[in-house]
Amino acid sequence: MTSAVTTDTSARPGYGQLLRTPGALGFVLPGFAARLPFGMLTISILLLVQHTTGSYASAGIVAAVTGISMALSAPLMGIFTDRFGQTAVLLPVVLAHSAAVTGLAALALAGAPVWLLALAAVPTGASVPQVGPMVRARWAAKLEGSPLLPTAAAFESVTDEFTFVVGPVLATALCTGVHPAAGLVTEATLTLLGGLLFAAQRASQPKTHAPSLTGEKRAFALSFPGLRVLIFAFLGIGAVFGGMQVSLAAFSNEIGNPGANGLLYGVFAAGNMIAGIAMGAIAWKIGPRRRLILGYIGLTAAASVLWAAHSMILLGALGLVVGLFIAPALITGYTMVEQLVPANARTEAFTWLTGSIAFGQAVAVVLAGRLTDAHGSSFGFLVPMGATALALTTLLALRAKLAPKGPSRIVNASAQEAAPAQEAAPAAPAKTQATAPATGRTTARTAAAPASRNRVNERGMGHRVPVTVD
């Protein structure tokens, strides 16, 4: 059952309040510059390899290897980031990625066989910098326990989707209007410049969690069952991205207008961006678990009718609707990480979700590519339909695992060990109060302070916003 506790709705947490957070703009703007190339990578590979091989299936294989390689390396990159810091990880990664992308483009233009292109795609994907999770980790560190955190998640989703509006359009224009390799060359250049700029913003980095000599346990994000459920749900979201990219490109070629691909995908991403803006502006009175399920139901229903669209206008309208339903699922999933995973594994958790999207996208690119080559673009749209239906079924079956493990957010592993002892001693405040006359330092007000602080963290008191308990 969902209930709401409202103190004052006149001051809702909004984007203006979020961006006034001290130090926020210092990492938000460079973070956007560093992640913009990510929206160009897959579509640039697809267009270049399809141009040099004449096959969407071959292009899909190379793009899929890139996505799978990224999905496998992203959590490891997140672990290293939590342990050694963002700058220490980001600097070598952006250098390696720029070199790998340049090598892949050169091989494709030289007419290299597909197996060699797939081999070159491994370091290309493995070196994709995880800037989005790093930005989210900075927000989580700054806003821990604040009702602005869902607004930050919505803002980050809008930022991500803006890159997927601009990225594919820019990549398509470069590949079709300048040179087939221009998209990848631009992606490599922007990744290097943006990544170095973001890495230079050291002041807002979350603290590192290196192994401690005191015996503090390292929390691994994958050990939390709620995150594993979110990972599976995000596979379906990734399949929508991958299936749409291949099928929209094929549809545009079928109607004799290859440049329409960027426009159609931009409309799809714009729907996601519009919904993301709305998500951050609304003071929700239903819990995140219910929002996630409702958003996913809408996403599955919308993705199930894409195959039936046979005109550019209808396909654009349906793509817009699909985008409108991705945002609630995506934003809510990222928001729930703060409740399900401790702070010392949060960057890793975000990279698992990002990697899950990449893996789902990679598999969808291969399947949709084969179906499109064999039967046309309509069959490629069956991939998002099947993937979202499977993910929704799993989400409904395992929704109980998405409930937070306590009245407030999860704490670090070392604090979790101390929690049972604290819960087993409810009389401690009374004992402290009783000894006040003897010490002269402890008062009844002091004894009540811990409970008061717990209420502030748990319900967001003092922020004058609606709070939801799911």
CSV table of C-alpha atoms in Angstrom, one decimal:
chain,number,residue,atom,x,y,z
A,1,MET,CA,0.0,0.0,0.0
A,2,THR,CA,1.2,3.5,-0.8
A,3,SER,CA,0.8,6.4,1.5
A,4,ALA,CA,2.0,10.0,1.4
A,5,VAL,CA,3.2,12.3,4.1
A,6,THR,CA,2.9,16.0,3.0
A,7,THR,CA,4.3,18.9,4.9
A,8,ASP,CA,4.0,21.7,2.4
A,9,THR,CA,3.6,21.4,-1.4
A,10,SER,CA,4.4,25.0,-2.1
A,11,ALA,CA,8.1,24.3,-2.5
A,12,ARG,CA,8.5,21.3,-4.6
A,13,PRO,CA,12.0,20.1,-5.5
A,14,GLY,CA,12.6,21.3,-9.1
A,15,TYR,CA,15.3,21.7,-11.7
A,16,GLY,CA,16.1,25.3,-10.6
A,17,GLN,CA,16.6,24.2,-7.0
A,18,LEU,CA,18.6,21.2,-8.2
A,19,LEU,CA,21.0,23.3,-10.3
A,20,ARG,CA,21.5,25.8,-7.4
A,21,THR,CA,23.1,23.0,-5.5
A,22,PRO,CA,26.6,24.3,-4.7
A,23,GLY,CA,29.1,23.0,-7.2
A,24,ALA,CA,26.5,21.3,-9.4
A,25,LEU,CA,27.2,23.2,-12.6
A,26,GLY,CA,30.9,22.5,-12.3
A,27,PHE,CA,30.3,18.8,-13.1
A,28,VAL,CA,27.0,18.9,-15.0
A,29,LEU,CA,28.2,20.9,-18.0
A,30,PRO,CA,31.5,19.0,-18.5
A,31,GLY,CA,29.5,15.8,-17.9
A,32,PHE,CA,27.2,16.6,-20.7
A,33,ALA,CA,30.1,17.3,-23.1
A,34,ALA,CA,31.7,14.0,-22.1
A,35,ARG,CA,28.7,11.8,-22.7
A,36,LEU,CA,27.4,13.4,-25.9
A,37,PRO,CA,29.6,11.1,-28.1
A,38,PHE,CA,28.0,8.0,-26.5
A,39,GLY,CA,24.8,8.7,-28.5
A,40,MET,CA,26.8,8.7,-31.7
A,41,LEU,CA,28.8,5.4,-31.2
A,42,THR,CA,26.4,2.6,-32.2
A,43,ILE,CA,24.7,4.4,-35.1
A,44,SER,CA,28.1,5.5,-36.5
A,45,ILE,CA,29.3,1.9,-36.4
A,46,LEU,CA,26.1,0.7,-38.0
A,47,LEU,CA,26.2,3.2,-40.8
A,48,LEU,CA,29.9,2.8,-41.6
A,49,VAL,CA,30.0,-1.0,-41.5
A,50,GLN,CA,26.8,-1.3,-43.5
A,51,HIS,CA,28.3,1.1,-46.1
A,52,THR,CA,31.5,-1.0,-46.4
A,53,THR,CA,29.9,-4.4,-46.3
A,54,GLY,CA,26.4,-3.8,-47.6
A,55,SER,CA,24.8,-5.9,-44.8
A,56,TYR,CA,22.9,-4.8,-41.8
A,57,ALA,CA,23.6,-8.2,-40.2
A,58,SER,CA,27.3,-7.6,-40.5
A,59,ALA,CA,27.0,-4.1,-39.1
A,60,GLY,CA,24.8,-5.4,-36.3
A,61,ILE,CA,27.5,-8.0,-35.3
A,62,VAL,CA,30.2,-5.3,-35.0
A,63,ALA,CA,27.9,-3.0,-33.1
A,64,ALA,CA,26.8,-5.9,-30.9
A,65,VAL,CA,30.4,-6.8,-30.0
A,66,THR,CA,31.0,-3.2,-29.1
A,67,GLY,CA,27.9,-3.2,-26.8
A,68,ILE,CA,28.7,-6.5,-25.2
A,69,SER,CA,32.3,-5.5,-24.6
A,70,MET,CA,31.1,-2.3,-22.9
A,71,ALA,CA,28.5,-4.2,-20.8
A,72,LEU,CA,31.2,-6.5,-19.5
A,73,SER,CA,33.7,-3.8,-18.8
A,74,ALA,CA,31.4,-1.2,-17.3
A,75,PRO,CA,30.9,-2.8,-13.9
A,76,LEU,CA,34.7,-3.4,-13.6
A,77,MET,CA,35.2,0.2,-14.4
A,78,GLY,CA,32.7,1.1,-11.8
A,79,ILE,CA,34.5,-0.9,-9.1
A,80,PHE,CA,37.8,0.8,-10.0
A,81,THR,CA,36.1,4.2,-9.9
A,82,ASP,CA,34.6,3.6,-6.4
A,83,ARG,CA,38.0,2.4,-5.2
A,84,PHE,CA,40.5,4.8,-6.9
A,85,GLY,CA,38.4,7.8,-7.9
A,86,GLN,CA,36.9,9.0,-11.2
A,87,THR,CA,39.9,11.0,-12.5
A,88,ALA,CA,42.3,8.1,-12.1
A,89,VAL,CA,40.0,5.8,-14.1
A,90,LEU,CA,38.8,8.3,-16.7
A,91,LEU,CA,42.1,9.7,-18.0
A,92,PRO,CA,43.5,6.4,-19.4
A,93,VAL,CA,40.1,5.3,-20.6
A,94,VAL,CA,39.3,8.3,-22.8
A,95,LEU,CA,42.8,8.0,-24.4
A,96,ALA,CA,42.3,4.3,-25.1
A,97,HIS,CA,38.8,4.8,-26.5
A,98,SER,CA,39.8,7.4,-28.9
A,99,ALA,CA,42.6,5.2,-30.2
A,100,ALA,CA,40.4,2.2,-30.5
A,101,VAL,CA,37.6,4.0,-32.4
A,102,THR,CA,40.1,5.5,-34.8
A,103,GLY,CA,41.5,2.0,-35.5
A,104,LEU,CA,38.1,0.5,-36.0
A,105,ALA,CA,37.2,3.2,-38.6
A,106,ALA,CA,40.5,2.7,-40.4
A,107,LEU,CA,39.9,-1.1,-40.7
A,108,ALA,CA,36.4,-0.6,-42.0
A,109,LEU,CA,37.5,1.8,-44.7
A,110,ALA,CA,40.3,-0.6,-45.6
A,111,GLY,CA,37.7,-3.3,-46.3
A,112,ALA,CA,38.7,-5.6,-43.4
A,113,PRO,CA,36.6,-8.8,-43.0
A,114,VAL,CA,33.8,-8.8,-40.4
A,115,TRP,CA,35.7,-11.0,-38.0
A,116,LEU,CA,38.5,-8.5,-37.8
A,117,LEU,CA,36.1,-5.6,-37.4
A,118,ALA,CA,34.5,-7.5,-34.6
A,119,LEU,CA,37.9,-8.1,-33.0
A,120,ALA,CA,38.6,-4.3,-33.2
A,121,ALA,CA,35.2,-3.6,-31.6
A,122,VAL,CA,36.2,-5.3,-28.4
A,123,PRO,CA,38.6,-2.5,-27.1
A,124,THR,CA,36.2,0.1,-28.6
A,125,GLY,CA,33.4,-1.1,-26.4
A,126,ALA,CA,35.5,-1.9,-23.4
A,127,SER,CA,37.0,1.6,-23.3
A,128,VAL,CA,33.7,3.5,-23.4
A,129,PRO,CA,34.0,6.0,-20.5
A,130,GLN,CA,31.2,5.6,-18.0
A,131,VAL,CA,30.5,9.3,-17.6
A,132,GLY,CA,26.8,9.0,-17.0
A,133,PRO,CA,27.2,6.7,-13.9
A,134,MET,CA,30.0,9.0,-12.7
A,135,VAL,CA,27.7,12.1,-12.9
A,136,ARG,CA,24.9,10.2,-11.1
A,137,ALA,CA,27.4,9.1,-8.4
A,138,ARG,CA,28.3,12.8,-7.9
A,139,TRP,CA,24.6,13.7,-7.5
A,140,ALA,CA,24.1,10.8,-5.1
A,141,ALA,CA,27.0,11.9,-2.9
A,142,LYS,CA,25.8,15.5,-2.9
A,143,LEU,CA,22.1,14.8,-2.3
A,144,GLU,CA,22.2,11.8,-0.1
A,145,GLY,CA,18.9,11.6,1.8
A,146,SER,CA,17.5,14.7,0.0
A,147,PRO,CA,14.2,14.7,-1.8
A,148,LEU,CA,16.0,16.3,-4.7
A,149,LEU,CA,17.6,13.0,-5.6
A,150,PRO,CA,14.6,11.8,-7.8
A,151,THR,CA,14.8,15.2,-9.5
A,152,ALA,CA,18.5,14.6,-10.2
A,153,ALA,CA,17.7,11.2,-11.6
A,154,ALA,CA,15.1,12.8,-13.9
A,155,PHE,CA,17.5,15.5,-14.9
A,156,GLU,CA,20.2,13.0,-15.8
A,157,SER,CA,17.7,11.0,-17.9
A,158,VAL,CA,16.8,14.2,-19.7
A,159,THR,CA,20.5,14.9,-20.3
A,160,ASP,CA,21.0,11.3,-21.5
A,161,GLU,CA,18.1,11.5,-23.9
A,162,PHE,CA,19.2,14.9,-25.2
A,163,THR,CA,22.4,13.2,-26.2
A,164,PHE,CA,20.4,10.6,-28.0
A,165,VAL,CA,18.4,13.3,-29.8
A,166,VAL,CA,21.5,15.2,-30.9
A,167,GLY,CA,23.9,12.2,-31.2
A,168,PRO,CA,22.1,10.1,-33.8
A,169,VAL,CA,21.1,13.1,-35.9
A,170,LEU,CA,24.6,14.4,-35.9
A,171,ALA,CA,26.1,11.0,-36.6
A,172,THR,CA,23.7,10.4,-39.5
A,173,ALA,CA,24.3,13.8,-41.0
A,174,LEU,CA,28.1,13.3,-40.8
A,175,CYS,CA,28.0,9.7,-42.2
A,176,THR,CA,25.6,10.4,-45.0
A,177,GLY,CA,26.6,14.0,-45.8
A,178,VAL,CA,30.3,14.2,-45.2
A,179,HIS,CA,31.9,10.8,-45.1
A,180,PRO,CA,30.9,7.3,-43.9
A,181,ALA,CA,33.6,7.4,-41.2
A,182,ALA,CA,33.0,11.0,-40.1
A,183,GLY,CA,30.6,9.9,-37.3
A,184,LEU,CA,33.2,7.7,-35.7
A,185,VAL,CA,36.0,10.2,-36.1
A,186,THR,CA,33.9,12.9,-34.4
A,187,GLU,CA,32.9,10.6,-31.7
A,188,ALA,CA,36.5,9.8,-30.8
A,189,THR,CA,37.5,13.5,-30.8
A,190,LEU,CA,34.6,14.6,-28.6
A,191,THR,CA,35.1,11.7,-26.2
A,192,LEU,CA,38.7,12.7,-25.7
A,193,LEU,CA,38.1,16.4,-25.2
A,194,GLY,CA,34.9,16.1,-23.1
A,195,GLY,CA,36.4,13.3,-21.0
A,196,LEU,CA,39.5,15.3,-20.2
A,197,LEU,CA,37.4,18.3,-19.3
A,198,PHE,CA,35.1,16.3,-17.0
A,199,ALA,CA,38.1,14.5,-15.3
A,200,ALA,CA,39.5,17.9,-14.4
A,201,GLN,CA,36.5,18.6,-12.1
A,202,ARG,CA,38.0,17.0,-9.0
A,203,ALA,CA,36.3,18.9,-6.3
A,204,SER,CA,32.9,17.3,-6.8
A,205,GLN,CA,34.1,13.7,-7.0
A,206,PRO,CA,32.6,11.2,-4.5
A,207,LYS,CA,35.1,10.0,-1.9
A,208,THR,CA,36.9,6.8,-2.8
A,209,HIS,CA,36.3,3.5,-0.9
A,210,ALA,CA,39.7,1.8,-0.9
A,211,PRO,CA,40.2,-1.4,1.1
A,212,SER,CA,40.4,-0.5,4.8
A,213,LEU,CA,42.9,-1.8,7.3
A,214,THR,CA,40.1,-1.7,9.9
A,215,GLY,CA,38.4,-4.7,8.3
A,216,GLU,CA,35.4,-2.8,6.7
A,217,LYS,CA,33.7,-5.0,4.2
A,218,ARG,CA,33.6,-4.0,0.6
A,219,ALA,CA,30.0,-4.1,-0.7
A,220,PHE,CA,29.6,-5.4,-4.2
A,221,ALA,CA,26.5,-4.0,-5.9
A,222,LEU,CA,25.5,-7.3,-7.6
A,223,SER,CA,25.1,-8.9,-4.2
A,224,PHE,CA,21.8,-6.9,-3.7
A,225,PRO,CA,18.8,-8.7,-5.2
A,226,GLY,CA,16.9,-5.5,-6.0
A,227,LEU,CA,19.7,-4.4,-8.3
A,228,ARG,CA,19.7,-7.7,-10.1
A,229,VAL,CA,16.0,-7.2,-10.9
A,230,LEU,CA,16.7,-3.8,-12.2
A,231,ILE,CA,19.4,-5.1,-14.4
A,232,PHE,CA,17.0,-7.5,-16.0
A,233,ALA,CA,14.4,-4.8,-16.5
A,234,PHE,CA,17.0,-2.5,-18.1
A,235,LEU,CA,17.9,-5.3,-20.6
A,236,GLY,CA,14.5,-4.7,-22.1
A,237,ILE,CA,15.1,-0.9,-22.3
A,238,GLY,CA,18.4,-1.6,-24.1
A,239,ALA,CA,16.6,-3.9,-26.6
A,240,VAL,CA,14.2,-1.0,-27.4
A,241,PHE,CA,17.2,1.3,-28.2
A,242,GLY,CA,19.0,-1.4,-30.3
A,243,GLY,CA,15.9,-2.6,-32.2
A,244,MET,CA,14.8,1.0,-32.9
A,245,GLN,CA,18.2,2.0,-34.3
A,246,VAL,CA,18.5,-0.9,-36.8
A,247,SER,CA,14.8,-1.0,-37.8
A,248,LEU,CA,14.5,2.8,-38.2
A,249,ALA,CA,17.6,2.8,-40.4
A,250,ALA,CA,16.3,0.0,-42.5
A,251,PHE,CA,12.9,1.6,-42.8
A,252,SER,CA,14.5,4.9,-44.0
A,253,ASN,CA,16.3,3.0,-46.7
A,254,GLU,CA,13.2,1.1,-47.7
A,255,ILE,CA,11.3,4.4,-48.3
A,256,GLY,CA,14.3,5.8,-50.2
A,257,ASN,CA,15.2,8.5,-47.7
A,258,PRO,CA,18.2,7.4,-45.6
A,259,GLY,CA,18.5,10.8,-43.9
A,260,ALA,CA,15.0,10.3,-42.3
A,261,ASN,CA,16.7,7.8,-39.9
A,262,GLY,CA,18.1,10.6,-37.7
A,263,LEU,CA,14.8,12.4,-37.7
A,264,LEU,CA,12.8,9.4,-36.7
A,265,TYR,CA,15.2,8.4,-34.0
A,266,GLY,CA,15.3,11.9,-32.8
A,267,VAL,CA,11.5,12.0,-32.4
A,268,PHE,CA,11.7,8.8,-30.4
A,269,ALA,CA,14.4,10.2,-28.1
A,270,ALA,CA,12.5,13.5,-27.9
A,271,GLY,CA,9.6,11.6,-26.4
A,272,ASN,CA,11.9,10.2,-23.8
A,273,MET,CA,13.3,13.6,-23.0
A,274,ILE,CA,9.8,15.3,-22.7
A,275,ALA,CA,8.7,12.6,-20.3
A,276,GLY,CA,11.9,12.9,-18.4
A,277,ILE,CA,11.3,16.6,-17.9
A,278,ALA,CA,7.8,15.9,-16.6
A,279,MET,CA,9.1,13.2,-14.3
A,280,GLY,CA,11.4,15.7,-12.6
A,281,ALA,CA,8.7,18.4,-12.2
A,282,ILE,CA,6.1,16.2,-10.6
A,283,ALA,CA,5.9,15.6,-6.8
A,284,TRP,CA,5.0,11.9,-7.0
A,285,LYS,CA,2.5,10.4,-4.5
A,286,ILE,CA,3.0,6.8,-5.6
A,287,GLY,CA,6.1,4.9,-4.7
A,288,PRO,CA,9.0,4.2,-7.0
A,289,ARG,CA,8.3,0.5,-7.3
A,290,ARG,CA,4.8,1.1,-8.6
A,291,ARG,CA,6.0,3.9,-10.9
A,292,LEU,CA,8.5,1.5,-12.4
A,293,ILE,CA,5.9,-1.2,-13.1
A,294,LEU,CA,3.4,1.2,-14.5
A,295,GLY,CA,6.0,2.7,-16.8
A,296,TYR,CA,7.1,-0.7,-18.0
A,297,ILE,CA,3.6,-1.8,-18.7
A,298,GLY,CA,3.1,1.3,-20.9
A,299,LEU,CA,6.5,0.7,-22.6
A,300,THR,CA,5.7,-2.9,-23.4
A,301,ALA,CA,2.3,-2.0,-24.9
A,302,ALA,CA,3.7,0.8,-27.0
A,303,ALA,CA,6.6,-1.3,-28.3
A,304,SER,CA,4.2,-4.1,-29.2
A,305,VAL,CA,2.6,-2.1,-32.1
A,306,LEU,CA,5.7,-0.7,-33.8
A,307,TRP,CA,5.8,-3.5,-36.3
A,308,ALA,CA,2.5,-2.5,-37.7
A,309,ALA,CA,3.6,1.0,-38.7
A,310,HIS,CA,4.1,1.4,-42.5
A,311,SER,CA,4.3,5.1,-42.9
A,312,MET,CA,6.8,7.6,-41.7
A,313,ILE,CA,4.2,9.7,-39.9
A,314,LEU,CA,2.7,6.7,-38.1
A,315,LEU,CA,6.1,5.3,-37.2
A,316,GLY,CA,7.2,8.7,-35.9
A,317,ALA,CA,4.1,9.0,-33.7
A,318,LEU,CA,4.5,5.5,-32.3
A,319,GLY,CA,8.2,6.1,-31.7
A,320,LEU,CA,7.3,9.2,-29.7
A,321,VAL,CA,4.9,7.2,-27.5
A,322,VAL,CA,7.6,4.6,-26.9
A,323,GLY,CA,10.0,7.3,-25.8
A,324,LEU,CA,7.4,8.8,-23.5
A,325,PHE,CA,7.1,5.4,-21.6
A,326,ILE,CA,10.9,4.7,-21.5
A,327,ALA,CA,11.6,7.7,-19.2
A,328,PRO,CA,9.4,6.6,-16.3
A,329,ALA,CA,11.0,3.2,-16.2
A,330,LEU,CA,14.5,4.4,-16.7
A,331,ILE,CA,14.4,7.3,-14.3
A,332,THR,CA,12.7,5.4,-11.5
A,333,GLY,CA,15.2,2.5,-11.9
A,334,TYR,CA,18.1,4.8,-11.4
A,335,THR,CA,16.4,6.5,-8.5
A,336,MET,CA,15.9,3.2,-6.7
A,337,VAL,CA,19.6,2.6,-6.6
A,338,GLU,CA,20.0,4.9,-3.7
A,339,GLN,CA,17.5,2.8,-1.7
A,340,LEU,CA,18.9,-0.6,-2.7
A,341,VAL,CA,22.6,-0.2,-2.8
A,342,PRO,CA,25.1,1.3,-0.3
A,343,ALA,CA,27.1,4.4,-1.1
A,344,ASN,CA,30.4,2.6,-1.4
A,345,ALA,CA,29.1,0.5,-4.3
A,346,ARG,CA,26.9,3.1,-6.0
A,347,THR,CA,29.0,3.9,-9.0
A,348,GLU,CA,29.4,0.2,-9.7
A,349,ALA,CA,25.6,-0.2,-9.4
A,350,PHE,CA,25.0,2.6,-12.0
A,351,THR,CA,27.5,1.0,-14.3
A,352,TRP,CA,25.7,-2.4,-14.1
A,353,LEU,CA,22.5,-0.7,-15.2
A,354,THR,CA,24.3,1.2,-18.0
A,355,GLY,CA,26.0,-2.0,-19.0
A,356,SER,CA,22.7,-3.8,-19.0
A,357,ILE,CA,21.2,-1.3,-21.4
A,358,ALA,CA,24.3,-1.7,-23.6
A,359,PHE,CA,24.0,-5.5,-23.5
A,360,GLY,CA,20.3,-5.5,-24.4
A,361,GLN,CA,21.0,-3.0,-27.1
A,362,ALA,CA,23.8,-5.2,-28.5
A,363,VAL,CA,21.7,-8.4,-28.6
A,364,ALA,CA,18.8,-6.5,-30.1
A,365,VAL,CA,21.0,-5.0,-32.8
A,366,VAL,CA,22.1,-8.5,-33.9
A,367,LEU,CA,18.6,-10.0,-33.9
A,368,ALA,CA,17.0,-7.0,-35.5
A,369,GLY,CA,19.7,-6.9,-38.1
A,370,ARG,CA,19.2,-10.5,-39.1
A,371,LEU,CA,15.4,-10.1,-39.2
A,372,THR,CA,15.6,-6.9,-41.2
A,373,ASP,CA,18.0,-8.4,-43.8
A,374,ALA,CA,15.7,-11.5,-44.2
A,375,HIS,CA,12.2,-10.0,-43.9
A,376,GLY,CA,12.4,-6.2,-43.8
A,377,SER,CA,12.2,-3.5,-41.1
A,378,SER,CA,8.8,-4.5,-39.8
A,379,PHE,CA,10.2,-7.8,-38.5
A,380,GLY,CA,13.1,-5.9,-36.8
A,381,PHE,CA,10.5,-4.1,-34.6
A,382,LEU,CA,9.5,-7.5,-33.2
A,383,VAL,CA,12.7,-7.5,-31.1
A,384,PRO,CA,11.6,-4.6,-28.8
A,385,MET,CA,8.2,-6.1,-28.4
A,386,GLY,CA,9.5,-9.5,-27.3
A,387,ALA,CA,12.3,-8.1,-25.1
A,388,THR,CA,10.0,-5.7,-23.2
A,389,ALA,CA,7.4,-8.4,-22.7
A,390,LEU,CA,9.9,-10.8,-21.2
A,391,ALA,CA,11.4,-8.1,-18.9
A,392,LEU,CA,8.0,-7.0,-17.7
A,393,THR,CA,7.1,-10.6,-16.8
A,394,THR,CA,10.3,-10.9,-14.8
A,395,LEU,CA,9.7,-7.5,-13.1
A,396,LEU,CA,6.2,-8.5,-12.0
A,397,ALA,CA,7.3,-11.8,-10.7
A,398,LEU,CA,10.2,-10.4,-8.7
A,399,ARG,CA,8.8,-7.0,-7.7
A,400,ALA,CA,9.0,-7.9,-4.0
A,401,LYS,CA,12.8,-7.8,-4.2
A,402,LEU,CA,12.6,-4.1,-5.1
A,403,ALA,CA,11.4,-3.1,-1.6
A,404,PRO,CA,14.0,-1.2,0.4
A,405,LYS,CA,15.4,-3.3,3.3
A,406,GLY,CA,14.5,-0.8,6.0
A,407,PRO,CA,12.6,2.5,6.7
A,408,SER,CA,15.4,4.6,5.3
A,409,ARG,CA,18.1,4.1,2.6
A,410,ILE,CA,20.6,1.3,2.8
A,411,VAL,CA,23.9,2.2,4.5
A,412,ASN,CA,27.4,1.0,4.0
A,413,ALA,CA,28.4,-2.6,4.7
A,414,SER,CA,30.1,-1.7,8.0
A,415,ALA,CA,27.0,0.2,9.2
A,416,GLN,CA,24.8,-2.7,8.3
A,417,GLU,CA,26.6,-4.9,10.7
A,418,ALA,CA,26.0,-2.4,13.5
A,419,ALA,CA,22.3,-1.9,12.7
A,420,PRO,CA,21.1,-5.1,14.4
A,421,ALA,CA,22.8,-4.1,17.6
A,422,GLN,CA,21.2,-0.7,17.5
A,423,GLU,CA,17.8,-2.1,16.8
A,424,ALA,CA,18.2,-4.6,19.7
A,425,ALA,CA,18.6,-1.8,22.2
A,426,PRO,CA,15.5,0.5,22.0
A,427,ALA,CA,16.0,1.6,25.6
A,428,ALA,CA,19.3,3.3,25.0
A,429,PRO,CA,17.8,6.8,24.6
A,430,ALA,CA,16.0,6.4,27.9
A,431,LYS,CA,19.2,5.3,29.6
A,432,THR,CA,21.0,8.3,28.4
A,433,GLN,CA,18.2,10.6,29.6
A,434,ALA,CA,18.3,8.9,33.0
A,435,THR,CA,22.0,9.6,33.5
A,436,ALA,CA,21.6,13.3,32.7
A,437,PRO,CA,21.5,14.6,36.2
A,438,ALA,CA,24.8,12.8,37.1
A,439,THR,CA,26.8,14.0,34.1
A,440,GLY,CA,25.2,17.4,33.7
A,441,ARG,CA,25.8,17.2,29.9
A,442,THR,CA,23.0,15.1,28.5
A,443,THR,CA,19.4,16.4,28.4
A,444,ALA,CA,16.1,15.0,27.3
A,445,ARG,CA,16.3,17.0,24.2
A,446,THR,CA,19.7,15.4,23.4
A,447,ALA,CA,18.3,12.0,24.0
A,448,ALA,CA,15.5,12.5,21.5
A,449,ALA,CA,17.8,13.9,18.8
A,450,PRO,CA,18.7,10.6,17.2
A,451,ALA,CA,15.1,9.7,16.6
A,452,SER,CA,14.5,13.2,15.2
A,453,ARG,CA,17.3,12.9,12.8
A,454,ASN,CA,16.1,9.5,11.7
A,455,ARG,CA,12.7,11.1,10.9
A,456,VAL,CA,14.4,13.8,8.9
A,457,ASN,CA,16.4,11.3,6.8
A,458,GLU,CA,13.5,9.0,6.4
A,459,ARG,CA,10.8,11.4,5.5
A,460,GLY,CA,12.6,14.4,4.2
A,461,MET,CA,11.3,16.7,6.9
A,462,GLY,CA,12.5,20.3,6.5
A,463,HIS,CA,12.4,20.1,2.7
A,464,ARG,CA,8.6,20.9,2.6
A,465,VAL,CA,7.8,18.3,-0.1
A,466,PRO,CA,5.5,15.3,-0.4
A,467,VAL,CA,7.1,12.0,0.7
A,468,THR,CA,6.0,8.6,-0.5
A,469,VAL,CA,6.4,5.3,1.2
A,470,ASP,CA,5.9,2.3,-1.0
